[in-house]
mmCIF file of C-alpha atoms and ligand atoms in Angstrom:
data_model
loop_
_atom_site.group_PDB
_atom_site.id
_atom_site.type_symbol
_atom_site.label_atom_id
_atom_site.label_comp_id
_atom_site.label_asym_id
_atom_site.label_seq_id
_atom_site.Cartn_x
_atom_site.Cartn_y
_atom_site.Cartn_z
ATOM 1 C CA ALA A 61 0.643 23.062 -25.559
ATOM 2 C CA PRO A 62 2.070 20.019 -23.747
ATOM 3 C CA ILE A 63 -0.200 18.480 -21.093
ATOM 4 C CA ILE A 64 2.809 18.130 -18.767
ATOM 5 C CA ARG A 65 5.817 20.449 -18.747
ATOM 6 C CA LEU A 66 8.824 20.255 -16.418
ATOM 7 C CA GLN A 67 11.266 23.119 -16.736
ATOM 8 C CA GLY A 68 14.593 23.295 -14.950
ATOM 9 C CA VAL A 69 13.346 21.075 -12.120
ATOM 10 C CA GLU A 70 15.747 20.600 -9.209
ATOM 11 C CA LYS A 71 15.042 18.665 -6.046
ATOM 12 C CA TRP A 72 17.097 17.906 -2.975
ATOM 13 C CA TYR A 73 16.617 15.670 0.048
ATOM 14 C CA GLY A 74 18.676 17.667 2.522
ATOM 15 C CA ASN A 75 22.101 18.034 0.932
ATOM 16 C CA PHE A 76 21.486 15.229 -1.548
ATOM 17 C CA GLN A 77 20.391 16.371 -5.005
ATOM 18 C CA VAL A 78 17.924 13.825 -6.332
ATOM 19 C CA LEU A 79 16.791 15.664 -9.516
ATOM 20 C CA THR A 80 19.023 17.926 -11.600
ATOM 21 C CA ASP A 81 17.783 20.236 -14.366
ATOM 22 C CA ILE A 82 14.878 18.058 -15.527
ATOM 23 C CA ASN A 83 13.208 19.386 -18.689
ATOM 24 C CA LEU A 84 10.359 17.379 -20.145
ATOM 25 C CA ASP A 85 7.318 18.077 -22.326
ATOM 26 C CA VAL A 86 4.616 15.425 -22.604
ATOM 27 C CA ARG A 87 1.921 15.640 -25.299
ATOM 28 C CA ALA A 88 -1.664 14.613 -24.540
ATOM 29 C CA GLY A 89 -2.027 10.928 -25.358
ATOM 30 C CA GLU A 90 1.693 10.246 -25.259
ATOM 31 C CA ARG A 91 2.923 7.009 -23.644
ATOM 32 C CA ILE A 92 6.269 7.373 -21.936
ATOM 33 C CA VAL A 93 8.359 4.675 -20.291
ATOM 34 C CA ILE A 94 11.015 5.791 -17.817
ATOM 35 C CA CYS A 95 14.004 3.517 -17.241
ATOM 36 C CA GLY A 96 17.270 3.743 -15.394
ATOM 37 C CA PRO A 97 19.140 2.233 -12.485
ATOM 38 C CA SER A 98 17.675 2.028 -9.011
ATOM 39 C CA GLY A 99 18.116 5.317 -7.172
ATOM 40 C CA SER A 100 18.342 7.416 -10.354
ATOM 41 C CA GLY A 101 15.282 9.515 -9.435
ATOM 42 C CA LYS A 102 12.574 7.921 -11.615
ATOM 43 C CA SER A 103 10.071 7.508 -8.828
ATOM 44 C CA THR A 104 10.795 10.949 -7.409
ATOM 45 C CA MET A 105 10.270 12.573 -10.812
ATOM 46 C CA ILE A 106 6.824 11.089 -11.355
ATOM 47 C CA ARG A 107 5.821 11.754 -7.738
ATOM 48 C CA CYS A 108 6.582 15.421 -8.384
ATOM 49 C CA ILE A 109 4.081 15.405 -11.280
ATOM 50 C CA ASN A 110 1.129 14.839 -8.956
ATOM 51 C CA ARG A 111 2.710 16.889 -6.207
ATOM 52 C CA LEU A 112 3.257 13.999 -3.796
ATOM 53 C CA GLU A 113 6.700 15.631 -3.632
ATOM 54 C CA ALA A 114 7.574 19.302 -3.753
ATOM 55 C CA ILE A 115 10.442 20.677 -5.832
ATOM 56 C CA GLN A 116 12.937 23.334 -4.794
ATOM 57 C CA LYS A 117 13.634 24.934 -8.161
ATOM 58 C CA GLY A 118 12.054 25.099 -11.610
ATOM 59 C CA GLN A 119 8.452 24.759 -12.697
ATOM 60 C CA ILE A 120 5.964 21.948 -13.307
ATOM 61 C CA THR A 121 2.759 22.617 -15.210
ATOM 62 C CA VAL A 122 0.044 19.974 -15.609
ATOM 63 C CA ASP A 123 -2.832 20.728 -17.979
ATOM 64 C CA GLY A 124 -2.282 24.437 -17.515
ATOM 65 C CA THR A 125 -2.048 24.335 -13.705
ATOM 66 C CA ASP A 126 1.250 25.471 -12.183
ATOM 67 C CA LEU A 127 2.063 22.942 -9.446
ATOM 68 C CA THR A 128 4.279 25.382 -7.645
ATOM 69 C CA GLY A 129 1.048 27.246 -6.835
ATOM 70 C CA ASP A 130 -1.131 27.071 -3.734
ATOM 71 C CA SER A 131 -2.992 24.106 -2.258
ATOM 72 C CA LYS A 132 -5.883 24.691 -4.683
ATOM 73 C CA ALA A 133 -3.500 23.793 -7.516
ATOM 74 C CA ILE A 134 -2.651 20.591 -5.665
ATOM 75 C CA ASP A 135 -6.317 19.630 -5.288
ATOM 76 C CA THR A 136 -6.870 20.223 -9.010
ATOM 77 C CA ILE A 137 -3.932 18.059 -9.939
ATOM 78 C CA ARG A 138 -4.845 15.161 -7.650
ATOM 79 C CA LYS A 139 -8.132 14.896 -9.535
ATOM 80 C CA GLU A 140 -6.484 14.969 -12.955
ATOM 81 C CA VAL A 141 -3.526 12.715 -12.290
ATOM 82 C CA GLY A 142 -4.078 9.111 -11.223
ATOM 83 C CA MET A 143 -1.265 7.071 -9.795
ATOM 84 C CA VAL A 144 -0.565 3.369 -9.383
ATOM 85 C CA PHE A 145 2.234 2.249 -7.093
ATOM 86 C CA GLN A 146 4.247 -0.932 -6.669
ATOM 87 C CA GLN A 147 2.234 -1.621 -3.505
ATOM 88 C CA PHE A 148 -1.494 -1.672 -4.194
ATOM 89 C CA ASN A 149 -2.447 0.427 -1.138
ATOM 90 C CA LEU A 150 -6.019 -0.854 -1.002
ATOM 91 C CA PHE A 151 -7.937 -0.430 2.241
ATOM 92 C CA PRO A 152 -8.120 -3.959 3.720
ATOM 93 C CA HIS A 153 -11.371 -3.391 5.611
ATOM 94 C CA LEU A 154 -13.269 -2.166 2.527
ATOM 95 C CA THR A 155 -14.534 -4.341 -0.316
ATOM 96 C CA ILE A 156 -13.135 -3.934 -3.817
ATOM 97 C CA VAL A 157 -16.061 -1.831 -5.002
ATOM 98 C CA GLU A 158 -15.963 0.292 -1.816
ATOM 99 C CA ASN A 159 -12.243 0.924 -2.359
ATOM 100 C CA CYS A 160 -13.111 2.311 -5.793
ATOM 101 C CA MET A 161 -16.059 4.404 -4.554
ATOM 102 C CA LEU A 162 -14.294 6.263 -1.766
ATOM 103 C CA ALA A 163 -12.357 8.951 -3.608
ATOM 104 C CA PRO A 164 -15.083 9.885 -6.144
ATOM 105 C CA MET A 165 -17.588 10.295 -3.289
ATOM 106 C CA ARG A 166 -15.238 12.342 -1.109
ATOM 107 C CA SER A 167 -13.526 14.547 -3.611
ATOM 108 C CA ARG A 168 -15.816 14.555 -6.647
ATOM 109 C CA GLY A 169 -19.074 14.773 -4.713
ATOM 110 C CA LEU A 170 -20.645 11.745 -6.389
ATOM 111 C CA SER A 171 -23.608 10.106 -4.679
ATOM 112 C CA LYS A 172 -23.207 6.546 -3.442
ATOM 113 C CA ALA A 173 -25.221 5.200 -6.387
ATOM 114 C CA GLU A 174 -23.220 7.219 -8.920
ATOM 115 C CA ALA A 175 -19.921 6.175 -7.372
ATOM 116 C CA GLN A 176 -20.976 2.525 -7.363
ATOM 117 C CA GLU A 177 -22.005 2.657 -11.005
ATOM 118 C CA ARG A 178 -18.700 4.241 -11.944
ATOM 119 C CA ALA A 179 -16.734 1.741 -9.854
ATOM 120 C CA MET A 180 -18.479 -1.198 -11.522
ATOM 121 C CA HIS A 181 -17.830 0.332 -14.932
ATOM 122 C CA TYR A 182 -14.072 0.421 -14.326
ATOM 123 C CA LEU A 183 -13.963 -2.938 -12.525
ATOM 124 C CA THR A 184 -15.584 -4.369 -15.650
ATOM 125 C CA ARG A 185 -13.004 -2.610 -17.772
ATOM 126 C CA VAL A 186 -10.142 -4.234 -15.826
ATOM 127 C CA ARG A 187 -12.116 -7.482 -16.130
ATOM 128 C CA ILE A 188 -12.841 -8.246 -12.473
ATOM 129 C CA PRO A 189 -16.476 -7.174 -11.915
ATOM 130 C CA ASP A 190 -17.148 -10.560 -10.288
ATOM 131 C CA GLN A 191 -14.679 -9.735 -7.468
ATOM 132 C CA ALA A 192 -16.417 -6.473 -6.509
ATOM 133 C CA HIS A 193 -17.783 -7.622 -3.162
ATOM 134 C CA LYS A 194 -14.692 -9.443 -1.967
ATOM 135 C CA TYR A 195 -11.992 -7.968 0.255
ATOM 136 C CA PRO A 196 -8.485 -7.221 -1.060
ATOM 137 C CA SER A 197 -6.903 -10.154 0.847
ATOM 138 C CA GLN A 198 -9.160 -12.542 -1.101
ATOM 139 C CA LEU A 199 -7.647 -11.449 -4.441
ATOM 140 C CA SER A 200 -4.350 -12.314 -6.106
ATOM 141 C CA GLY A 201 -1.658 -9.643 -6.378
ATOM 142 C CA GLY A 202 -2.401 -9.171 -10.069
ATOM 143 C CA GLN A 203 -6.107 -8.728 -9.358
ATOM 144 C CA GLN A 204 -5.365 -6.257 -6.554
ATOM 145 C CA GLN A 205 -3.180 -4.217 -8.870
ATOM 146 C CA ARG A 206 -5.990 -4.126 -11.455
ATOM 147 C CA VAL A 207 -8.290 -2.880 -8.701
ATOM 148 C CA ALA A 208 -5.735 -0.158 -7.948
ATOM 149 C CA ILE A 209 -5.850 0.834 -11.629
ATOM 150 C CA ALA A 210 -9.671 0.824 -11.635
ATOM 151 C CA ARG A 211 -9.695 2.911 -8.451
ATOM 152 C CA ALA A 212 -7.449 5.522 -10.062
ATOM 153 C CA LEU A 213 -9.627 5.555 -13.216
ATOM 154 C CA CYS A 214 -12.733 6.236 -11.099
ATOM 155 C CA MET A 215 -11.423 9.773 -10.596
ATOM 156 C CA ALA A 216 -11.600 10.211 -14.395
ATOM 157 C CA PRO A 217 -7.964 11.315 -14.613
ATOM 158 C CA LYS A 218 -6.445 12.785 -17.771
ATOM 159 C CA ILE A 219 -3.040 11.364 -16.931
ATOM 160 C CA MET A 220 -1.964 8.074 -15.350
ATOM 161 C CA LEU A 221 1.358 7.609 -13.581
ATOM 162 C CA PHE A 222 2.668 4.097 -12.940
ATOM 163 C CA ASP A 223 5.558 3.485 -10.535
ATOM 164 C CA GLU A 224 6.847 -0.064 -11.103
ATOM 165 C CA PRO A 225 3.311 -1.487 -11.086
ATOM 166 C CA THR A 226 4.432 -5.059 -11.779
ATOM 167 C CA SER A 227 7.565 -5.215 -9.624
ATOM 168 C CA ALA A 228 5.823 -6.684 -6.579
ATOM 169 C CA LEU A 229 3.920 -9.321 -8.568
ATOM 170 C CA ASP A 230 4.593 -12.987 -9.119
ATOM 171 C CA PRO A 231 5.738 -13.507 -12.730
ATOM 172 C CA GLU A 232 2.501 -15.203 -13.822
ATOM 173 C CA MET A 233 0.503 -12.114 -12.788
ATOM 174 C CA VAL A 234 2.615 -9.541 -14.598
ATOM 175 C CA LYS A 235 0.931 -10.089 -17.952
ATOM 176 C CA GLU A 236 -2.614 -9.404 -16.746
ATOM 177 C CA VAL A 237 -1.525 -6.027 -15.344
ATOM 178 C CA LEU A 238 0.484 -5.133 -18.467
ATOM 179 C CA ASP A 239 -2.526 -6.096 -20.619
ATOM 180 C CA THR A 240 -4.666 -3.696 -18.593
ATOM 181 C CA MET A 241 -2.104 -0.946 -19.156
ATOM 182 C CA ILE A 242 -1.979 -1.732 -22.874
ATOM 183 C CA GLY A 243 -5.782 -1.333 -22.956
ATOM 184 C CA LEU A 244 -5.456 2.120 -21.406
ATOM 185 C CA ALA A 245 -2.778 3.064 -23.918
ATOM 186 C CA GLU A 246 -5.041 1.953 -26.771
ATOM 187 C CA ASP A 247 -7.772 4.197 -25.386
ATOM 188 C CA GLY A 248 -5.434 7.192 -25.711
ATOM 189 C CA MET A 249 -4.608 7.768 -22.051
ATOM 190 C CA THR A 250 -1.561 9.935 -21.365
ATOM 191 C CA MET A 251 0.744 7.604 -19.432
ATOM 192 C CA LEU A 252 4.120 7.840 -17.716
ATOM 193 C CA CYS A 253 5.348 4.441 -16.592
ATOM 194 C CA VAL A 254 8.413 3.613 -14.545
ATOM 195 C CA THR A 255 8.978 -0.033 -15.398
ATOM 196 C CA HIS A 256 11.652 -2.598 -16.094
ATOM 197 C CA GLU A 257 9.332 -4.385 -18.545
ATOM 198 C CA MET A 258 11.238 -3.793 -21.774
ATOM 199 C CA GLY A 259 8.732 -5.733 -23.878
ATOM 200 C CA PHE A 260 6.063 -3.277 -22.740
ATOM 201 C CA ALA A 261 8.378 -0.349 -23.514
ATOM 202 C CA ARG A 262 9.113 -1.658 -26.986
ATOM 203 C CA SER A 263 5.507 -2.317 -27.948
ATOM 204 C CA VAL A 264 3.629 0.481 -26.148
ATOM 205 C CA ALA A 265 5.891 3.483 -25.555
ATOM 206 C CA ASP A 266 6.003 6.451 -27.905
ATOM 207 C CA ARG A 267 9.110 7.548 -26.069
ATOM 208 C CA VAL A 268 11.579 5.960 -23.690
ATOM 209 C CA ILE A 269 13.414 8.156 -21.199
ATOM 210 C CA PHE A 270 16.616 7.026 -19.510
ATOM 211 C CA MET A 271 17.570 8.538 -16.178
ATOM 212 C CA ALA A 272 20.841 8.316 -14.271
ATOM 213 C CA ASP A 273 21.977 10.249 -11.205
ATOM 214 C CA GLY A 274 18.878 12.435 -11.170
ATOM 215 C CA LYS A 275 19.187 13.507 -14.818
ATOM 216 C CA ILE A 276 17.516 12.577 -18.089
ATOM 217 C CA ILE A 277 20.510 11.246 -20.003
ATOM 218 C CA GLU A 278 18.812 9.989 -23.176
ATOM 219 C CA GLN A 279 15.381 9.785 -24.741
ATOM 220 C CA GLY A 280 13.777 8.724 -27.975
ATOM 221 C CA PRO A 281 11.415 6.270 -29.653
ATOM 222 C CA PRO A 282 11.874 2.667 -28.475
ATOM 223 C CA ALA A 283 13.123 1.576 -31.896
ATOM 224 C CA ALA A 284 16.158 3.809 -31.419
ATOM 225 C CA PHE A 285 17.165 1.778 -28.371
ATOM 226 C CA PHE A 286 15.851 -1.721 -28.839
ATOM 227 C CA ASP A 287 15.842 -2.565 -32.542
ATOM 228 C CA ASN A 288 19.311 -1.432 -33.589
ATOM 229 C CA PRO A 289 22.221 -3.878 -33.505
HETATM 230 P P1 ADP B 221 14.351 5.358 -8.489
HETATM 231 O O1 ADP B 221 12.873 5.440 -8.620
HETATM 232 O O2 ADP B 221 15.072 5.674 -9.769
HETATM 233 O O3 ADP B 221 14.821 4.057 -7.903
HETATM 234 P P2 ADP B 221 14.043 7.274 -6.364
HETATM 235 O O4 ADP B 221 13.405 8.447 -6.987
HETATM 236 O O5 ADP B 221 13.199 6.331 -5.575
HETATM 237 O O6 ADP B 221 14.827 6.470 -7.479
HETATM 238 O O7 ADP B 221 15.225 7.734 -5.435
HETATM 239 C C1 ADP B 221 16.267 8.581 -5.895
HETATM 240 C C2 ADP B 221 17.246 8.814 -4.772
HETATM 241 O O8 ADP B 221 16.625 9.604 -3.759
HETATM 242 C C3 ADP B 221 17.740 7.557 -4.084
HETATM 243 O O9 ADP B 221 19.108 7.738 -3.799
HETATM 244 C C4 ADP B 221 16.922 7.503 -2.825
HETATM 245 O O10 ADP B 221 17.643 6.842 -1.808
HETATM 246 C C5 ADP B 221 16.704 8.970 -2.508
HETATM 247 N N1 ADP B 221 15.428 9.202 -1.795
HETATM 248 C C6 ADP B 221 14.200 8.849 -2.237
HETATM 249 N N2 ADP B 221 13.257 9.244 -1.359
HETATM 250 C C7 ADP B 221 13.912 9.857 -0.334
HETATM 251 C C8 ADP B 221 13.498 10.490 0.880
HETATM 252 N N3 ADP B 221 12.210 10.589 1.205
HETATM 253 N N4 ADP B 221 14.471 11.036 1.665
HETATM 254 C C9 ADP B 221 15.768 10.953 1.306
HETATM 255 N N5 ADP B 221 16.230 10.371 0.194
HETATM 256 C C10 ADP B 221 15.314 9.834 -0.624
HETATM 257 P P1 ADP B 222 -7.435 12.734 1.323
HETATM 258 O O1 ADP B 222 -7.482 13.915 2.242
HETATM 259 O O2 ADP B 222 -8.632 12.590 0.433
HETATM 260 O O3 ADP B 222 -7.031 11.449 1.977
HETATM 261 P P2 ADP B 222 -4.900 13.712 0.163
HETATM 262 O O4 ADP B 222 -4.889 14.489 -1.108
HETATM 263 O O5 ADP B 222 -4.514 14.390 1.415
HETATM 264 O O6 ADP B 222 -6.320 12.981 0.228
HETATM 265 O O7 ADP B 222 -3.940 12.485 -0.053
HETATM 266 C C1 ADP B 222 -3.637 11.573 0.940
HETATM 267 C C2 ADP B 222 -2.640 10.593 0.355
HETATM 268 O O8 ADP B 222 -3.276 9.878 -0.709
HETATM 269 C C3 ADP B 222 -1.433 11.249 -0.268
HETATM 270 O O9 ADP B 222 -0.373 11.467 0.620
HETATM 271 C C4 ADP B 222 -1.068 10.257 -1.322
HETATM 272 O O10 ADP B 222 -0.287 9.212 -0.784
HETATM 273 C C5 ADP B 222 -2.381 9.699 -1.784
HETATM 274 N N1 ADP B 222 -2.873 10.391 -2.972
HETATM 275 C C6 ADP B 222 -3.632 11.498 -3.040
HETATM 276 N N2 ADP B 222 -3.911 11.834 -4.297
HETATM 277 C C7 ADP B 222 -3.322 10.926 -5.068
HETATM 278 C C8 ADP B 222 -3.232 10.715 -6.467
HETATM 279 N N3 ADP B 222 -3.795 11.514 -7.376
HETATM 280 N N4 ADP B 222 -2.541 9.678 -6.901
HETATM 281 C C9 ADP B 222 -1.974 8.860 -6.034
HETATM 282 N N5 ADP B 222 -2.009 8.998 -4.709
HETATM 283 C C10 ADP B 222 -2.659 10.010 -4.216
#
């Protein structure tokens, strides 16, 4: 069974239809890049997958949980689906390691020591363990985004959603964040990434999805789009 399934998904903001008849199956371990013009509904679609947004019609199932269900379904999904945004959304008054410890302590019931050990594990994995006791404002944008990735990983998610994670970064910092994402892909993480980084799409994606006007208009392996004359 697919780990994510969207069936006949429709979403409106008032009278404006932002998603139209979205059907999508994602296999466990699949890496998907979502492209398309600004305003085509990419961000809205992935925000629906962790229930940051509700849909009006259709069905979304994540790892067997129907997201159209009650608030218990939402809690389940928030623990299984990690998300990284364009803005890093770190708490400025907490250190890097504290930012990573918060959610596992509150919603996974980890002790402080357990949460700290886990946080350091993932900060090491994104290669910034030495920054753990600094505050977000003391880090570069690229480092802050890697902290945001580590923080999401601390919840031990099965799926990672990325919404233009490099769009707010200075060009010289884009590579360090993409390298972190490539590492996750190599580890077999199921990933859906909204990004304009076509080099990343070509080398990492199993499937590229093109959206326009709230619809999936084309999809296929990157070679079908990038390598043909
Ligand atoms: P993309 O990620 O492809 O740029 P979005 O999913 O962010 O597109 O937005 C799709 C459309 O929905 C845009 O026209 C946007 O203006 C509109 N939209 C997004 N969020 C809201 C909102 N909260 N209320 C009303 N319209 C919204
Ligand atoms: P809490 O009560 O622990 O703060 P909520 O589930 O109410 O958590 O979420 C608060 C906000 O945190 C949400 O509106 C959303 O912006 C963000 N959030 C929650 N879960 C996730 C997640 N899995 N991925 C990304 N952002 C999330």
